[in-house]
PDB file of C-alpha atoms in Angstrom:
ATOM      1  CA  MET A   1     238.971 116.024 239.929  1.00 38.00           C
ATOM      2  CA  ALA A   2     239.784 119.735 238.749  1.00 41.00           C
ATOM      3  CA  GLU A   3     243.380 120.472 237.882  1.00 42.00           C
ATOM      4  CA  SER A   4     244.763 123.104 240.663  1.00 43.00           C
ATOM      5  CA  LYS A   5     247.119 125.726 239.649  1.00 47.00           C
ATOM      6  CA  LYS A   6     248.828 128.219 241.959  1.00 48.00           C
ATOM      7  CA  THR A   7     249.441 131.940 240.808  1.00 48.00           C
ATOM      8  CA  THR A   8     253.362 132.619 241.619  1.00 49.00           C
ATOM      9  CA  LYS A   9     254.358 136.065 242.529  1.00 49.00           C
ATOM     10  CA  SER A  10     257.232 137.650 240.659  1.00 51.00           C
ATOM     11  CA  ASP A  11     259.705 137.052 243.507  1.00 54.00           C
ATOM     12  CA  GLY A  12     258.984 133.380 243.096  1.00 55.00           C
ATOM     13  CA  SER A  13     256.999 133.029 246.327  1.00 56.00           C
ATOM     14  CA  ASN A  14     253.420 131.882 246.960  1.00 58.00           C
ATOM     15  CA  LYS A  15     252.709 133.978 249.719  1.00 57.00           C
ATOM     16  CA  GLY A  16     249.235 135.682 249.008  1.00 55.00           C
ATOM     17  CA  ALA A  17     248.850 133.846 245.524  1.00 56.00           C
ATOM     18  CA  VAL A  18     245.392 132.972 244.699  1.00 58.00           C
ATOM     19  CA  LYS A  19     244.728 129.283 244.116  1.00 59.00           C
ATOM     20  CA  THR A  20     242.440 128.583 241.044  1.00 55.00           C
ATOM     21  CA  THR A  21     240.960 125.527 239.512  1.00 53.00           C
ATOM     22  CA  LYS A  22     240.014 124.844 235.834  1.00 53.00           C
ATOM     23  CA  LEU A  23     236.581 124.769 236.923  1.00 53.00           C
ATOM     24  CA  GLN A  24     236.981 128.486 238.261  1.00 55.00           C
ATOM     25  CA  ASN A  25     238.247 129.500 234.841  1.00 52.00           C
ATOM     26  CA  ALA A  26     236.213 127.281 232.626  1.00 55.00           C
ATOM     27  CA  GLU A  27     235.548 129.972 230.198  1.00 62.00           C
ATOM     28  CA  LYS A  28     237.787 130.960 227.415  1.00 72.00           C
ATOM     29  CA  GLY A  29     238.947 134.325 226.167  1.00 79.00           C
ATOM     30  CA  PHE A  30     241.537 137.021 227.621  1.00 86.00           C
ATOM     31  CA  THR A  31     243.014 136.081 230.861  1.00 91.00           C
ATOM     32  CA  ALA A  32     244.544 138.594 233.133  1.00 94.00           C
ATOM     33  CA  SER A  33     248.308 138.178 233.772  1.00 95.00           C
ATOM     34  CA  PRO A  34     249.154 138.274 237.490  1.00 96.00           C
ATOM     35  CA  ALA A  35     250.232 141.789 237.277  1.00 97.00           C
ATOM     36  CA  LEU A  36     246.878 142.845 235.974  1.00 97.00           C
ATOM     37  CA  ALA A  37     244.879 140.794 238.507  1.00 97.00           C
ATOM     38  CA  ALA A  38     246.947 142.228 241.462  1.00 98.00           C
ATOM     39  CA  ASN A  39     246.351 146.002 240.141  1.00 98.00           C
ATOM     40  CA  LEU A  40     242.712 145.574 239.963  1.00 98.00           C
ATOM     41  CA  GLN A  41     242.896 143.827 243.479  1.00 98.00           C
ATOM     42  CA  ILE A  42     244.660 146.907 244.898  1.00 98.00           C
ATOM     43  CA  VAL A  43     241.915 149.184 243.360  1.00 98.00           C
ATOM     44  CA  LEU A  44     239.006 146.748 244.574  1.00 98.00           C
ATOM     45  CA  VAL A  45     240.464 146.917 248.225  1.00 98.00           C
ATOM     46  CA  ASP A  46     240.756 150.663 248.373  1.00 98.00           C
ATOM     47  CA  LEU A  47     237.066 151.124 246.783  1.00 98.00           C
ATOM     48  CA  LEU A  48     235.762 148.445 249.508  1.00 98.00           C
ATOM     49  CA  GLU A  49     237.577 150.525 252.234  1.00 98.00           C
ATOM     50  CA  LEU A  50     236.365 153.831 250.960  1.00 98.00           C
ATOM     51  CA  ALA A  51     232.919 152.604 251.296  1.00 98.00           C
ATOM     52  CA  ILE A  52     233.530 151.015 254.883  1.00 98.00           C
ATOM     53  CA  GLN A  53     234.940 154.289 256.045  1.00 98.00           C
ATOM     54  CA  GLY A  54     232.379 156.397 254.337  1.00 98.00           C
ATOM     55  CA  LYS A  55     229.758 154.486 256.252  1.00 98.00           C
ATOM     56  CA  GLN A  56     231.673 155.099 259.573  1.00 98.00           C
ATOM     57  CA  ALA A  57     231.783 158.747 258.903  1.00 98.00           C
ATOM     58  CA  HIS A  58     228.102 158.871 257.931  1.00 98.00           C
ATOM     59  CA  TRP A  59     227.070 157.213 261.229  1.00 97.00           C
ATOM     60  CA  ASN A  60     229.266 159.413 263.386  1.00 98.00           C
ATOM     61  CA  VAL A  61     229.355 162.855 261.696  1.00 97.00           C
ATOM     62  CA  VAL A  62     228.079 165.664 263.846  1.00 98.00           C
ATOM     63  CA  GLY A  63     227.832 169.648 263.445  1.00 97.00           C
ATOM     64  CA  ARG A  64     227.162 172.344 261.103  1.00 95.00           C
ATOM     65  CA  ASN A  65     225.907 171.255 257.605  1.00 94.00           C
ATOM     66  CA  PHE A  66     225.206 167.656 258.887  1.00 96.00           C
ATOM     67  CA  ARG A  67     222.465 166.983 256.387  1.00 96.00           C
ATOM     68  CA  ASP A  68     224.543 167.755 253.512  1.00 96.00           C
ATOM     69  CA  THR A  69     227.547 165.999 254.754  1.00 97.00           C
ATOM     70  CA  HIS A  70     225.576 163.118 255.596  1.00 96.00           C
ATOM     71  CA  ARG A  71     223.938 163.021 252.189  1.00 97.00           C
ATOM     72  CA  ILE A  72     227.063 163.370 250.206  1.00 98.00           C
ATOM     73  CA  LEU A  73     228.675 160.407 252.151  1.00 98.00           C
ATOM     74  CA  ASP A  74     225.739 158.343 250.867  1.00 98.00           C
ATOM     75  CA  GLU A  75     226.629 159.170 247.368  1.00 98.00           C
ATOM     76  CA  ILE A  76     230.405 158.417 247.887  1.00 98.00           C
ATOM     77  CA  ILE A  77     229.496 155.193 249.515  1.00 98.00           C
ATOM     78  CA  ASP A  78     227.127 154.082 246.813  1.00 98.00           C
ATOM     79  CA  ASP A  79     229.320 154.998 244.061  1.00 98.00           C
ATOM     80  CA  ALA A  80     232.404 153.198 245.918  1.00 98.00           C
ATOM     81  CA  ARG A  81     230.196 149.945 246.139  1.00 98.00           C
ATOM     82  CA  THR A  82     229.310 150.176 242.653  1.00 98.00           C
ATOM     83  CA  PHE A  83     232.805 150.814 241.330  1.00 98.00           C
ATOM     84  CA  SER A  84     234.060 147.912 243.768  1.00 98.00           C
ATOM     85  CA  ASP A  85     231.404 145.518 242.320  1.00 98.00           C
ATOM     86  CA  THR A  86     232.326 146.575 238.653  1.00 98.00           C
ATOM     87  CA  ILE A  87     236.018 145.879 239.155  1.00 98.00           C
ATOM     88  CA  ALA A  88     235.528 142.800 241.072  1.00 98.00           C
ATOM     89  CA  GLU A  89     233.129 141.437 238.089  1.00 98.00           C
ATOM     90  CA  ARG A  90     235.784 142.674 235.530  1.00 97.00           C
ATOM     91  CA  MET A  91     238.385 140.427 237.449  1.00 97.00           C
ATOM     92  CA  ARG A  92     236.098 137.530 237.275  1.00 95.00           C
ATOM     93  CA  ALA A  93     235.459 138.096 233.523  1.00 94.00           C
ATOM     94  CA  LEU A  94     239.309 138.047 233.125  1.00 95.00           C
ATOM     95  CA  HIS A  95     239.605 134.672 235.247  1.00 93.00           C
ATOM     96  CA  ALA A  96     240.986 136.389 238.263  1.00 96.00           C
ATOM     97  CA  VAL A  97     239.873 135.923 241.646  1.00 97.00           C
ATOM     98  CA  PRO A  98     238.724 139.119 243.639  1.00 98.00           C
ATOM     99  CA  ASP A  99     239.230 139.106 247.349  1.00 98.00           C
ATOM    100  CA  GLY A 100     237.048 141.457 249.217  1.00 98.00           C
ATOM    101  CA  ARG A 101     237.407 139.817 252.848  1.00 98.00           C
ATOM    102  CA  SER A 102     237.606 142.067 255.585  1.00 97.00           C
ATOM    103  CA  VAL A 103     241.060 140.537 256.462  1.00 98.00           C
ATOM    104  CA  THR A 104     242.527 141.296 253.059  1.00 98.00           C
ATOM    105  CA  ILE A 105     240.930 144.894 253.045  1.00 98.00           C
ATOM    106  CA  ALA A 106     242.614 145.652 256.457  1.00 97.00           C
ATOM    107  CA  LYS A 107     246.012 144.186 255.637  1.00 98.00           C
ATOM    108  CA  THR A 108     246.138 145.794 252.058  1.00 98.00           C
ATOM    109  CA  THR A 109     244.374 149.084 251.942  1.00 98.00           C
ATOM    110  CA  THR A 110     246.367 152.284 251.256  1.00 97.00           C
ATOM    111  CA  LEU A 111     243.830 154.229 252.798  1.00 98.00           C
ATOM    112  CA  PRO A 112     244.615 155.709 256.382  1.00 97.00           C
ATOM    113  CA  GLU A 113     242.401 154.444 259.230  1.00 96.00           C
ATOM    114  CA  PHE A 114     239.279 156.460 260.081  1.00 97.00           C
ATOM    115  CA  PRO A 115     238.810 157.515 263.737  1.00 97.00           C
ATOM    116  CA  THR A 116     236.376 156.382 266.066  1.00 97.00           C
ATOM    117  CA  GLY A 117     233.640 158.105 267.771  1.00 97.00           C
ATOM    118  CA  GLU A 118     231.860 161.239 266.602  1.00 98.00           C
ATOM    119  CA  VAL A 119     233.688 163.504 264.262  1.00 98.00           C
ATOM    120  CA  SER A 120     232.616 166.890 263.355  1.00 98.00           C
ATOM    121  CA  THR A 121     231.510 167.956 259.865  1.00 97.00           C
ATOM    122  CA  THR A 122     234.655 170.113 259.043  1.00 97.00           C
ATOM    123  CA  GLU A 123     237.031 167.278 260.227  1.00 98.00           C
ATOM    124  CA  THR A 124     234.855 164.706 258.278  1.00 98.00           C
ATOM    125  CA  VAL A 125     235.128 166.716 255.222  1.00 98.00           C
ATOM    126  CA  ASP A 126     239.000 166.710 255.546  1.00 98.00           C
ATOM    127  CA  LEU A 127     239.077 163.253 256.498  1.00 98.00           C
ATOM    128  CA  ILE A 128     236.901 162.027 253.520  1.00 98.00           C
ATOM    129  CA  THR A 129     238.775 164.174 251.055  1.00 98.00           C
ATOM    130  CA  GLU A 130     241.936 162.845 252.051  1.00 98.00           C
ATOM    131  CA  ARG A 131     240.633 159.076 251.612  1.00 98.00           C
ATOM    132  CA  LEU A 132     239.057 160.149 248.139  1.00 98.00           C
ATOM    133  CA  GLU A 133     242.483 161.588 247.082  1.00 98.00           C
ATOM    134  CA  ALA A 134     244.308 158.537 248.544  1.00 98.00           C
ATOM    135  CA  ALA A 135     241.768 156.043 246.489  1.00 98.00           C
ATOM    136  CA  VAL A 136     242.688 158.211 243.375  1.00 98.00           C
ATOM    137  CA  GLY A 137     246.188 158.183 243.921  1.00 98.00           C
ATOM    138  CA  THR A 138     245.790 154.152 243.993  1.00 98.00           C
ATOM    139  CA  VAL A 139     243.809 154.097 240.723  1.00 98.00           C
ATOM    140  CA  ARG A 140     246.202 156.402 238.933  1.00 98.00           C
ATOM    141  CA  GLY A 141     249.319 154.365 240.312  1.00 98.00           C
ATOM    142  CA  VAL A 142     247.986 151.144 238.517  1.00 98.00           C
ATOM    143  CA  HIS A 143     246.455 152.902 235.403  1.00 98.00           C
ATOM    144  CA  ASP A 144     249.157 152.882 233.041  1.00 97.00           C
ATOM    145  CA  ASP A 145     250.271 149.383 233.769  1.00 98.00           C
ATOM    146  CA  VAL A 146     246.433 148.217 233.528  1.00 98.00           C
ATOM    147  CA  ASP A 147     246.047 150.143 230.227  1.00 97.00           C
ATOM    148  CA  GLU A 148     249.197 148.617 228.824  1.00 97.00           C
ATOM    149  CA  GLU A 149     247.710 145.229 229.109  1.00 96.00           C
ATOM    150  CA  ASP A 150     243.877 145.499 229.090  1.00 96.00           C
ATOM    151  CA  PRO A 151     242.436 149.086 227.699  1.00 96.00           C
ATOM    152  CA  THR A 152     238.968 147.988 228.632  1.00 96.00           C
ATOM    153  CA  SER A 153     239.897 147.533 232.314  1.00 97.00           C
ATOM    154  CA  ALA A 154     241.514 151.029 232.116  1.00 98.00           C
ATOM    155  CA  ASP A 155     238.521 152.407 230.894  1.00 98.00           C
ATOM    156  CA  LEU A 156     236.812 151.375 234.040  1.00 98.00           C
ATOM    157  CA  LEU A 157     239.378 152.981 235.984  1.00 98.00           C
ATOM    158  CA  HIS A 158     238.881 156.221 234.103  1.00 98.00           C
ATOM    159  CA  ALA A 159     235.441 156.235 235.373  1.00 98.00           C
ATOM    160  CA  VAL A 160     236.536 155.827 239.130  1.00 98.00           C
ATOM    161  CA  ILE A 161     239.109 158.438 238.941  1.00 98.00           C
ATOM    162  CA  GLU A 162     236.761 161.006 237.246  1.00 98.00           C
ATOM    163  CA  ARG A 163     234.101 160.402 239.821  1.00 98.00           C
ATOM    164  CA  LEU A 164     236.281 160.268 243.080  1.00 98.00           C
ATOM    165  CA  GLU A 165     238.077 163.371 241.681  1.00 98.00           C
ATOM    166  CA  GLN A 166     234.829 165.139 241.405  1.00 98.00           C
ATOM    167  CA  PHE A 167     233.699 163.825 244.931  1.00 98.00           C
ATOM    168  CA  ALA A 168     237.098 165.438 246.313  1.00 98.00           C
ATOM    169  CA  TRP A 169     236.605 168.590 244.876  1.00 97.00           C
ATOM    170  CA  MET A 170     232.982 169.012 246.126  1.00 97.00           C
ATOM    171  CA  VAL A 171     233.692 167.619 249.520  1.00 97.00           C
ATOM    172  CA  SER A 172     236.709 169.724 249.993  1.00 97.00           C
ATOM    173  CA  ALA A 173     234.976 172.858 248.932  1.00 96.00           C
ATOM    174  CA  GLU A 174     232.891 172.713 252.077  1.00 94.00           C
ATOM    175  CA  ASN A 175     235.899 173.862 254.202  1.00 92.00           C
ATOM    176  CA  ARG A 176     237.463 176.282 251.629  1.00 87.00           C
ATOM    177  CA  SER A 177     237.346 180.025 251.394  1.00 83.00           C
ATOM    178  CA  PRO A 178     237.279 181.817 248.105  1.00 88.00           C
ATOM    179  CA  ALA A 179     240.935 182.336 246.744  1.00 83.00           C
ATOM    180  CA  GLY A 180     242.536 185.594 247.503  1.00 78.00           C
ATOM    181  CA  ARG A 181     240.156 186.403 250.365  1.00 66.00           C
TER     182      ARG A 181
END
């Protein structure tokens, strides 16, 4: 039988720790520290939540510029899903175990809850911009610690930041007026 190992948090508790076995981590090579794994997990959760909230908005947006809003939401969702898969697979490559379960996402996301029911295009633009900026804040918040331990994972975070900031700019422009006018 494979030997079990529990990851312990810095406070000494095992609450929320991920149980691994030798079989799960049979490969050799660089192994993420618990801190690196936790930082990538935080990013993973917010990317998954961004995709979920994007779908909620996509299904329930109504009003002027519906088609454009509906389409850009699809782009955001696709990229958030792709990035979440990339981060989860990076975690596995580093012998960490990603947790994308709905209960984990609901308990640990930093994104605010999305409203229920129909939402106007104008409000959707503001809500999605807020969530894009929150996700960027999460990624930026862990970036330096990730970069210190694993520059390769930090490179993945750079791509996430660049794309989500671009989306935030593009989406928010829908509700803006030219400066000084």
